[in-house]
Amino acid sequence: MLERLKVILAPAEDLMQSEIIHPVTRQKLELAYYLPICDEQKIHDYITVPFSKNQYPIMNLFLSNANFKRVTDPAKWNDLLLRGQALVEYQNQIFSFDALKYEYLNLPDSNFEPSIRGPQHSLSEDPIISLNIIRNSYMSPELVIDKMQIGNISQTNLYILYDQRKVNHHTLDNVKNKLSSIHIDLIHSSGELERLLNGKKYQLFPTLLVTERFDRIGRALSFGKIVLILKGSQFALILPVTFYDFMHSVEDHYESYWMTKMIVVIRYIALILTTTLPGLYIAILSYNPEIFRLQLAFTLVASRSIVPYPSFIEVIIMLVMIEMLLEASIRTPKLIGSTSTTVGGLILGTAIQQAGLVSSIMIIVTSLVAISNLVLPIHTMSLAIRFLKYPIIVAAIFFGLAGVFLGILYYITCLCSTRSFGEYYFRLRGNASSQHGDIGGTKPT
Amino acid sequence: MMRLSLLIVYLSISIVASGCGFKDIDKRYFAVGMGIDLTDNEEKPYRITLKLGVPSIEIDAGKSKTQVEIIETSNIAEGLRLLKAQVDKEIDFGHCNVFILGENLARSNIAEAVNWMTRRRDIQKVAAIGIGRPDAESVVKVQPVIERFPGNALGLFFSNDATESSYTFIELLTDLFRRLNEKGLDPILPVVMVQKDSTYIVNRVALLDKEKISIVLEPDETQLLIQLLAYLKKANLYGGFYSPPFAIAIQTIRTKYNFQQNGPALHLNMHIKQAITFDEMPTDAYFNDPKKTINQLETAYSEAVKQLLVKIQEANVDPLGFGLRYRAKYHLHDFEQEWPDIYQSIKFDVSTTMSVHGTGLLK
């Protein structure tokens, strides 16, 4: 049976295949099951222990216990294994034994990427529990789980998950090479791994996606992506990714069609607003005031006339303030967190405007920038985007509107030249293969 | 790393300086109207009237405050430079969407003024141009009582945001420039007049022989001409036509014409297709004999159009671009020499088809 299983099944690290030979009777028993989804204790109690004690003819147990069922059709093996059954071969007869384990009770709540209607749990720090849930939700024989160790001292287990039929093997080799070339003593979190894998030091955009959600992992696997799960970390890494993956929230598949589509559009608007708005404020106020209606121009003049400094000083004051606020609210305990935002946002904002340090329009701009940044669903991307507005501000100070658009152009160029593990990062259609003569095409190897 | 930190230091120092076009919005004066007149003084032929908006938070009827600066100068660009010495902030034309040329200037030559406008960087090419009667200064100086913020009232006349009168022709700088330079197409400019010192009236157009006024049309002729131009596809309503006892509202209009050489005479066949509704009509007149009523109206409209075309032809201007169409179809060795004679010899044949979209009544 085991020989045949090797042919049918993907070479998974978590598929337990053992051959037990009784030391006295010399009888042979073959056993196969997927480790994460089976209760090992149960298998022990019902199969291995009775077999080795040999007090009672084991064949009788198999035939009499209702938990064992005879399997005659080898085509069903696959299915049974994936459903948490252990397969036993004894005296050329094959039995299945139900040992399914579903560990959804041991999962922590999802805090980082909450969803209203989706699963409420996040990955566990125990990778076996995580793999249990993933195996249970992605019941495909093509799912491969590889295992390797990272860290010279810590020897931390790292599981590499992929759908062997859908994955791009070139990318897979690339990732495996990169992983094996990592030399580090200790590794504690997948964030560390993310940095090590990211490659370029001065990269503007994240090229792998950090998630704690099972539904996202399942979807990623079905799109042929590779998932890395590190022991002791609540977050999995998904790669390769495109820019659009970062704009997508799992909720988009659960809620009403039109509203979710609109929310996606709103996310892109928020993305544009949060990167360009402070730059545009400077450019419009100080270089090209003719863009707006005259009415707004006069309101702007009136609200700015109390401010003694040029527009960019105003912008820098407010942005530094809001960055400090955001940073402070992450670090403070949850109980005080709301107080600091209230104090900072409401009181300081009103006071700073009444004191004539910044104009009232600037308050609107600042809060819009902060809010639209939080609209982005993935934290790593929203952090990366948070930085993007500063170079644009500098460009706007010197070149006005032209500078803002130059900055946007630069970012788009950056996005186009970024590759996530050899695959296009900013490509609209995901599955297009590279053609001869493509501009910026990946090198075929 | 060293280089990066140096770069950061340089950048943070240079941030204190800024670009040279950098001028905060509160350090600018927004011109909201400009008038150019011709004076009798030969050394300083231009009188520039500049209306600067005074910003205030309150935007309400009658709260609009402006400041008017007048200067006489030898040329327009020089005049503005002199004017800068009279005000404390940078003058910005970015929001100036109405430029008024004085009638005496328009009667002599508008080319230089238009040239200056198209060249200047901060004047928008979608600014509207009009002719001020009796002069630009008196038009620009007017402070309408109900104006909400500086320069708004005149600007709204020349945009489709607010009032859409079938008598008001809107001429933008781009189009004026084209009409000035294109052979076989002559400029049209709306005439702005001041009523009771506080409101404007814009219901006439002046037809220019490239650079100077050749004829000023009456309001009803103006309306008819605007209907014929019809490239102003701003809305479906193209105004009306009055032929007692009927008043019709034209919903859509489409004008087609072509040239036809009949022996020695060149004919211009114009066909106008309209969809109309009735604004006013004697009860039952239409319902008793619709065909006859429509026929009468069609004939009346054709006749009015023909009269207008002949009047324009006699003034020897070509606002409808007949010359341009002729150039596209026939070859002339020297257009500027030959076209005037051809134009004068054209016979107009106008026909109209009206289709009634609704009578305005339920019966």
PDB file of N, CA, C and O in Angstrom, chain B residues 171-218:
ATOM      1  N   GLU B 171     -17.753  83.308 -26.010  1.00  0.00           N
ATOM      2  CA  GLU B 171     -16.570  83.151 -26.838  1.00  0.00           C
ATOM      3  C   GLU B 171     -15.359  82.960 -25.921  1.00  0.00           C
ATOM      4  O   GLU B 171     -15.055  83.805 -25.086  1.00  0.00           O
ATOM      5  N   LEU B 172     -14.697  81.824 -26.064  1.00  0.00           N
ATOM      6  CA  LEU B 172     -13.524  81.554 -25.231  1.00  0.00           C
ATOM      7  C   LEU B 172     -12.256  81.929 -25.976  1.00  0.00           C
ATOM      8  O   LEU B 172     -12.240  82.021 -27.206  1.00  0.00           O
ATOM      9  N   LEU B 173     -11.208  82.123 -25.206  1.00  0.00           N
ATOM     10  CA  LEU B 173      -9.947  82.607 -25.788  1.00  0.00           C
ATOM     11  C   LEU B 173      -9.427  81.674 -26.881  1.00  0.00           C
ATOM     12  O   LEU B 173      -8.969  82.128 -27.925  1.00  0.00           O
ATOM     13  N   THR B 174      -9.517  80.357 -26.650  1.00  0.00           N
ATOM     14  CA  THR B 174      -9.023  79.419 -27.663  1.00  0.00           C
ATOM     15  C   THR B 174      -9.725  79.617 -28.981  1.00  0.00           C
ATOM     16  O   THR B 174      -9.099  79.674 -30.036  1.00  0.00           O
ATOM     17  N   ASP B 175     -11.070  79.721 -28.893  1.00  0.00           N
ATOM     18  CA  ASP B 175     -11.848  79.826 -30.116  1.00  0.00           C
ATOM     19  C   ASP B 175     -11.589  81.162 -30.801  1.00  0.00           C
ATOM     20  O   ASP B 175     -11.476  81.240 -32.024  1.00  0.00           O
ATOM     21  N   LEU B 176     -11.455  82.204 -29.992  1.00  0.00           N
ATOM     22  CA  LEU B 176     -11.199  83.525 -30.564  1.00  0.00           C
ATOM     23  C   LEU B 176      -9.867  83.522 -31.309  1.00  0.00           C
ATOM     24  O   LEU B 176      -9.751  84.061 -32.411  1.00  0.00           O
ATOM     25  N   PHE B 177      -8.885  82.874 -30.706  1.00  0.00           N
ATOM     26  CA  PHE B 177      -7.569  82.809 -31.330  1.00  0.00           C
ATOM     27  C   PHE B 177      -7.656  82.080 -32.668  1.00  0.00           C
ATOM     28  O   PHE B 177      -7.068  82.489 -33.660  1.00  0.00           O
ATOM     29  N   ARG B 178      -8.429  81.007 -32.663  1.00  0.00           N
ATOM     30  CA  ARG B 178      -8.575  80.244 -33.891  1.00  0.00           C
ATOM     31  C   ARG B 178      -9.277  81.095 -34.951  1.00  0.00           C
ATOM     32  O   ARG B 178      -8.838  81.185 -36.100  1.00  0.00           O
ATOM     33  N   ARG B 179     -10.360  81.744 -34.527  1.00  0.00           N
ATOM     34  CA  ARG B 179     -11.117  82.544 -35.486  1.00  0.00           C
ATOM     35  C   ARG B 179     -10.288  83.714 -36.025  1.00  0.00           C
ATOM     36  O   ARG B 179     -10.494  84.158 -37.149  1.00  0.00           O
ATOM     37  N   LEU B 180      -9.372  84.213 -35.204  1.00  0.00           N
ATOM     38  CA  LEU B 180      -8.521  85.308 -35.664  1.00  0.00           C
ATOM     39  C   LEU B 180      -7.546  84.833 -36.724  1.00  0.00           C
ATOM     40  O   LEU B 180      -7.172  85.592 -37.613  1.00  0.00           O
ATOM     41  N   ASN B 181      -7.116  83.609 -36.632  1.00  0.00           N
ATOM     42  CA  ASN B 181      -6.028  83.153 -37.486  1.00  0.00           C
ATOM     43  C   ASN B 181      -6.454  82.264 -38.643  1.00  0.00           C
ATOM     44  O   ASN B 181      -5.704  82.078 -39.577  1.00  0.00           O
ATOM     45  N   GLU B 182      -7.657  81.706 -38.531  1.00  0.00           N
ATOM     46  CA  GLU B 182      -8.092  80.785 -39.577  1.00  0.00           C
ATOM     47  C   GLU B 182      -8.616  81.566 -40.772  1.00  0.00           C
ATOM     48  O   GLU B 182      -9.427  82.483 -40.621  1.00  0.00           O
ATOM     49  N   LYS B 183      -8.182  81.166 -41.948  1.00  0.00           N
ATOM     50  CA  LYS B 183      -8.719  81.813 -43.155  1.00  0.00           C
ATOM     51  C   LYS B 183     -10.118  81.294 -43.397  1.00  0.00           C
ATOM     52  O   LYS B 183     -10.359  80.095 -43.384  1.00  0.00           O
ATOM     53  N   GLY B 184     -11.041  82.214 -43.627  1.00  0.00           N
ATOM     54  CA  GLY B 184     -12.407  81.794 -43.926  1.00  0.00           C
ATOM     55  C   GLY B 184     -13.260  81.598 -42.703  1.00  0.00           C
ATOM     56  O   GLY B 184     -14.261  80.895 -42.762  1.00  0.00           O
ATOM     57  N   LEU B 185     -12.841  82.135 -41.592  1.00  0.00           N
ATOM     58  CA  LEU B 185     -13.649  82.063 -40.372  1.00  0.00           C
ATOM     59  C   LEU B 185     -13.385  83.338 -39.600  1.00  0.00           C
ATOM     60  O   LEU B 185     -12.229  83.672 -39.347  1.00  0.00           O
ATOM     61  N   ASP B 186     -14.440  84.067 -39.255  1.00  0.00           N
ATOM     62  CA  ASP B 186     -14.244  85.359 -38.610  1.00  0.00           C
ATOM     63  C   ASP B 186     -14.723  85.348 -37.168  1.00  0.00           C
ATOM     64  O   ASP B 186     -15.637  84.607 -36.811  1.00  0.00           O
ATOM     65  N   PRO B 187     -14.110  86.182 -36.327  1.00  0.00           N
ATOM     66  CA  PRO B 187     -14.465  86.174 -34.901  1.00  0.00           C
ATOM     67  C   PRO B 187     -15.850  86.736 -34.630  1.00  0.00           C
ATOM     68  O   PRO B 187     -16.345  87.609 -35.344  1.00  0.00           O
ATOM     69  N   ILE B 188     -16.439  86.196 -33.555  1.00  0.00           N
ATOM     70  CA  ILE B 188     -17.686  86.739 -33.025  1.00  0.00           C
ATOM     71  C   ILE B 188     -17.409  87.076 -31.576  1.00  0.00           C
ATOM     72  O   ILE B 188     -16.772  86.280 -30.888  1.00  0.00           O
ATOM     73  N   LEU B 189     -17.855  88.209 -31.113  1.00  0.00           N
ATOM     74  CA  LEU B 189     -17.676  88.516 -29.695  1.00  0.00           C
ATOM     75  C   LEU B 189     -18.982  89.012 -29.113  1.00  0.00           C
ATOM     76  O   LEU B 189     -19.701  89.789 -29.753  1.00  0.00           O
ATOM     77  N   PRO B 190     -19.329  88.580 -27.911  1.00  0.00           N
ATOM     78  CA  PRO B 190     -20.542  89.089 -27.285  1.00  0.00           C
ATOM     79  C   PRO B 190     -20.331  90.526 -26.812  1.00  0.00           C
ATOM     80  O   PRO B 190     -19.217  90.913 -26.449  1.00  0.00           O
ATOM     81  N   VAL B 191     -21.373  91.299 -26.828  1.00  0.00           N
ATOM     82  CA  VAL B 191     -21.281  92.692 -26.379  1.00  0.00           C
ATOM     83  C   VAL B 191     -21.906  92.789 -24.990  1.00  0.00           C
ATOM     84  O   VAL B 191     -23.046  92.390 -24.788  1.00  0.00           O
ATOM     85  N   VAL B 192     -21.106  93.282 -24.040  1.00  0.00           N
ATOM     86  CA  VAL B 192     -21.584  93.403 -22.666  1.00  0.00           C
ATOM     87  C   VAL B 192     -21.932  94.861 -22.404  1.00  0.00           C
ATOM     88  O   VAL B 192     -21.116  95.748 -22.628  1.00  0.00           O
ATOM     89  N   MET B 193     -23.161  95.066 -21.941  1.00  0.00           N
ATOM     90  CA  MET B 193     -23.554  96.436 -21.619  1.00  0.00           C
ATOM     91  C   MET B 193     -23.962  96.508 -20.161  1.00  0.00           C
ATOM     92  O   MET B 193     -24.365  95.514 -19.570  1.00  0.00           O
ATOM     93  N   VAL B 194     -23.845  97.707 -19.606  1.00  0.00           N
ATOM     94  CA  VAL B 194     -24.201  97.883 -18.206  1.00  0.00           C
ATOM     95  C   VAL B 194     -25.582  98.503 -18.133  1.00  0.00           C
ATOM     96  O   VAL B 194     -25.908  99.423 -18.875  1.00  0.00           O
ATOM     97  N   GLN B 195     -26.405  97.918 -17.235  1.00  0.00           N
ATOM     98  CA  GLN B 195     -27.769  98.382 -17.114  1.00  0.00           C
ATOM     99  C   GLN B 195     -27.912  99.016 -15.741  1.00  0.00           C
ATOM    100  O   GLN B 195     -27.592  98.373 -14.733  1.00  0.00           O
ATOM    101  N   LYS B 196     -28.369 100.199 -15.674  1.00  0.00           N
ATOM    102  CA  LYS B 196     -28.639 100.896 -14.407  1.00  0.00           C
ATOM    103  C   LYS B 196     -27.460 100.835 -13.450  1.00  0.00           C
ATOM    104  O   LYS B 196     -27.623 100.703 -12.236  1.00  0.00           O
ATOM    105  N   ASP B 197     -26.280 100.847 -13.971  1.00  0.00           N
ATOM    106  CA  ASP B 197     -25.057 100.875 -13.168  1.00  0.00           C
ATOM    107  C   ASP B 197     -24.845  99.667 -12.262  1.00  0.00           C
ATOM    108  O   ASP B 197     -23.946  99.664 -11.432  1.00  0.00           O
ATOM    109  N   SER B 198     -25.683  98.669 -12.325  1.00  0.00           N
ATOM    110  CA  SER B 198     -25.466  97.585 -11.378  1.00  0.00           C
ATOM    111  C   SER B 198     -25.631  96.197 -11.973  1.00  0.00           C
ATOM    112  O   SER B 198     -25.223  95.223 -11.358  1.00  0.00           O
ATOM    113  N   THR B 199     -26.211  96.059 -13.123  1.00  0.00           N
ATOM    114  CA  THR B 199     -26.300  94.723 -13.713  1.00  0.00           C
ATOM    115  C   THR B 199     -25.814  94.765 -15.155  1.00  0.00           C
ATOM    116  O   THR B 199     -25.705  95.826 -15.769  1.00  0.00           O
ATOM    117  N   TYR B 200     -25.569  93.595 -15.670  1.00  0.00           N
ATOM    118  CA  TYR B 200     -25.074  93.497 -17.042  1.00  0.00           C
ATOM    119  C   TYR B 200     -26.194  93.043 -17.950  1.00  0.00           C
ATOM    120  O   TYR B 200     -27.162  92.438 -17.527  1.00  0.00           O
ATOM    121  N   ILE B 201     -26.017  93.314 -19.205  1.00  0.00           N
ATOM    122  CA  ILE B 201     -26.907  92.733 -20.206  1.00  0.00           C
ATOM    123  C   ILE B 201     -26.039  92.270 -21.386  1.00  0.00           C
ATOM    124  O   ILE B 201     -25.225  93.030 -21.900  1.00  0.00           O
ATOM    125  N   VAL B 202     -26.183  91.010 -21.711  1.00  0.00           N
ATOM    126  CA  VAL B 202     -25.351  90.438 -22.782  1.00  0.00           C
ATOM    127  C   VAL B 202     -26.285  89.784 -23.790  1.00  0.00           C
ATOM    128  O   VAL B 202     -26.630  88.619 -23.666  1.00  0.00           O
ATOM    129  N   ASN B 203     -26.783  90.539 -24.747  1.00  0.00           N
ATOM    130  CA  ASN B 203     -27.700  89.914 -25.707  1.00  0.00           C
ATOM    131  C   ASN B 203     -27.407  90.306 -27.150  1.00  0.00           C
ATOM    132  O   ASN B 203     -28.244  90.167 -28.011  1.00  0.00           O
ATOM    133  N   ARG B 204     -26.213  90.820 -27.366  1.00  0.00           N
ATOM    134  CA  ARG B 204     -25.851  91.173 -28.747  1.00  0.00           C
ATOM    135  C   ARG B 204     -24.497  90.558 -29.054  1.00  0.00           C
ATOM    136  O   ARG B 204     -23.706  90.313 -28.135  1.00  0.00           O
ATOM    137  N   VAL B 205     -24.261  90.303 -30.305  1.00  0.00           N
ATOM    138  CA  VAL B 205     -22.897  89.930 -30.678  1.00  0.00           C
ATOM    139  C   VAL B 205     -22.373  90.904 -31.710  1.00  0.00           C
ATOM    140  O   VAL B 205     -23.139  91.475 -32.494  1.00  0.00           O
ATOM    141  N   ALA B 206     -21.063  91.063 -31.661  1.00  0.00           N
ATOM    142  CA  ALA B 206     -20.403  91.871 -32.684  1.00  0.00           C
ATOM    143  C   ALA B 206     -19.681  90.917 -33.614  1.00  0.00           C
ATOM    144  O   ALA B 206     -19.039  89.980 -33.163  1.00  0.00           O
ATOM    145  N   LEU B 207     -19.845  91.116 -34.909  1.00  0.00           N
ATOM    146  CA  LEU B 207     -19.124  90.296 -35.870  1.00  0.00           C
ATOM    147  C   LEU B 207     -17.912  91.083 -36.325  1.00  0.00           C
ATOM    148  O   LEU B 207     -18.007  92.257 -36.678  1.00  0.00           O
ATOM    149  N   LEU B 208     -16.762  90.430 -36.256  1.00  0.00           N
ATOM    150  CA  LEU B 208     -15.532  91.144 -36.560  1.00  0.00           C
ATOM    151  C   LEU B 208     -14.971  90.719 -37.904  1.00  0.00           C
ATOM    152  O   LEU B 208     -15.041  89.537 -38.279  1.00  0.00           O
ATOM    153  N   ASP B 209     -14.466  91.684 -38.575  1.00  0.00           N
ATOM    154  CA  ASP B 209     -13.769  91.402 -39.818  1.00  0.00           C
ATOM    155  C   ASP B 209     -12.323  91.129 -39.435  1.00  0.00           C
ATOM    156  O   ASP B 209     -11.475  92.009 -39.519  1.00  0.00           O
ATOM    157  N   LYS B 210     -12.072  89.947 -38.960  1.00  0.00           N
ATOM    158  CA  LYS B 210     -10.799  89.532 -38.374  1.00  0.00           C
ATOM    159  C   LYS B 210     -10.385  90.381 -37.171  1.00  0.00           C
ATOM    160  O   LYS B 210     -10.339  89.895 -36.058  1.00  0.00           O
ATOM    161  N   GLU B 211     -10.119  91.643 -37.364  1.00  0.00           N
ATOM    162  CA  GLU B 211      -9.528  92.399 -36.272  1.00  0.00           C
ATOM    163  C   GLU B 211     -10.393  93.531 -35.743  1.00  0.00           C
ATOM    164  O   GLU B 211     -10.151  94.034 -34.650  1.00  0.00           O
ATOM    165  N   LYS B 212     -11.376  93.940 -36.497  1.00  0.00           N
ATOM    166  CA  LYS B 212     -12.195  95.035 -35.973  1.00  0.00           C
ATOM    167  C   LYS B 212     -13.672  94.807 -36.278  1.00  0.00           C
ATOM    168  O   LYS B 212     -14.021  94.062 -37.201  1.00  0.00           O
ATOM    169  N   ILE B 213     -14.494  95.455 -35.458  1.00  0.00           N
ATOM    170  CA  ILE B 213     -15.931  95.250 -35.581  1.00  0.00           C
ATOM    171  C   ILE B 213     -16.418  95.713 -36.938  1.00  0.00           C
ATOM    172  O   ILE B 213     -16.047  96.777 -37.437  1.00  0.00           O
ATOM    173  N   SER B 214     -17.261  94.856 -37.515  1.00  0.00           N
ATOM    174  CA  SER B 214     -17.815  95.245 -38.782  1.00  0.00           C
ATOM    175  C   SER B 214     -19.315  95.497 -38.644  1.00  0.00           C
ATOM    176  O   SER B 214     -19.878  96.381 -39.279  1.00  0.00           O
ATOM    177  N   ILE B 215     -19.942  94.706 -37.778  1.00  0.00           N
ATOM    178  CA  ILE B 215     -21.385  94.893 -37.590  1.00  0.00           C
ATOM    179  C   ILE B 215     -21.764  94.364 -36.210  1.00  0.00           C
ATOM    180  O   ILE B 215     -21.172  93.407 -35.719  1.00  0.00           O
ATOM    181  N   VAL B 216     -22.735  95.020 -35.593  1.00  0.00           N
ATOM    182  CA  VAL B 216     -23.254  94.514 -34.319  1.00  0.00           C
ATOM    183  C   VAL B 216     -24.691  94.089 -34.545  1.00  0.00           C
ATOM    184  O   VAL B 216     -25.511  94.864 -35.051  1.00  0.00           O
ATOM    185  N   LEU B 217     -25.003  92.840 -34.212  1.00  0.00           N
ATOM    186  CA  LEU B 217     -26.331  92.309 -34.484  1.00  0.00           C
ATOM    187  C   LEU B 217     -27.294  92.665 -33.361  1.00  0.00           C
ATOM    188  O   LEU B 217     -26.904  92.837 -32.212  1.00  0.00           O
ATOM    189  N   GLU B 218     -28.574  92.746 -33.731  1.00  0.00           N
ATOM    190  CA  GLU B 218     -29.635  92.992 -32.751  1.00  0.00           C
ATOM    191  C   GLU B 218     -29.918  91.703 -31.985  1.00  0.00           C
ATOM    192  O   GLU B 218     -29.567  90.610 -32.452  1.00  0.00           O
TER     193      GLU B 218
END
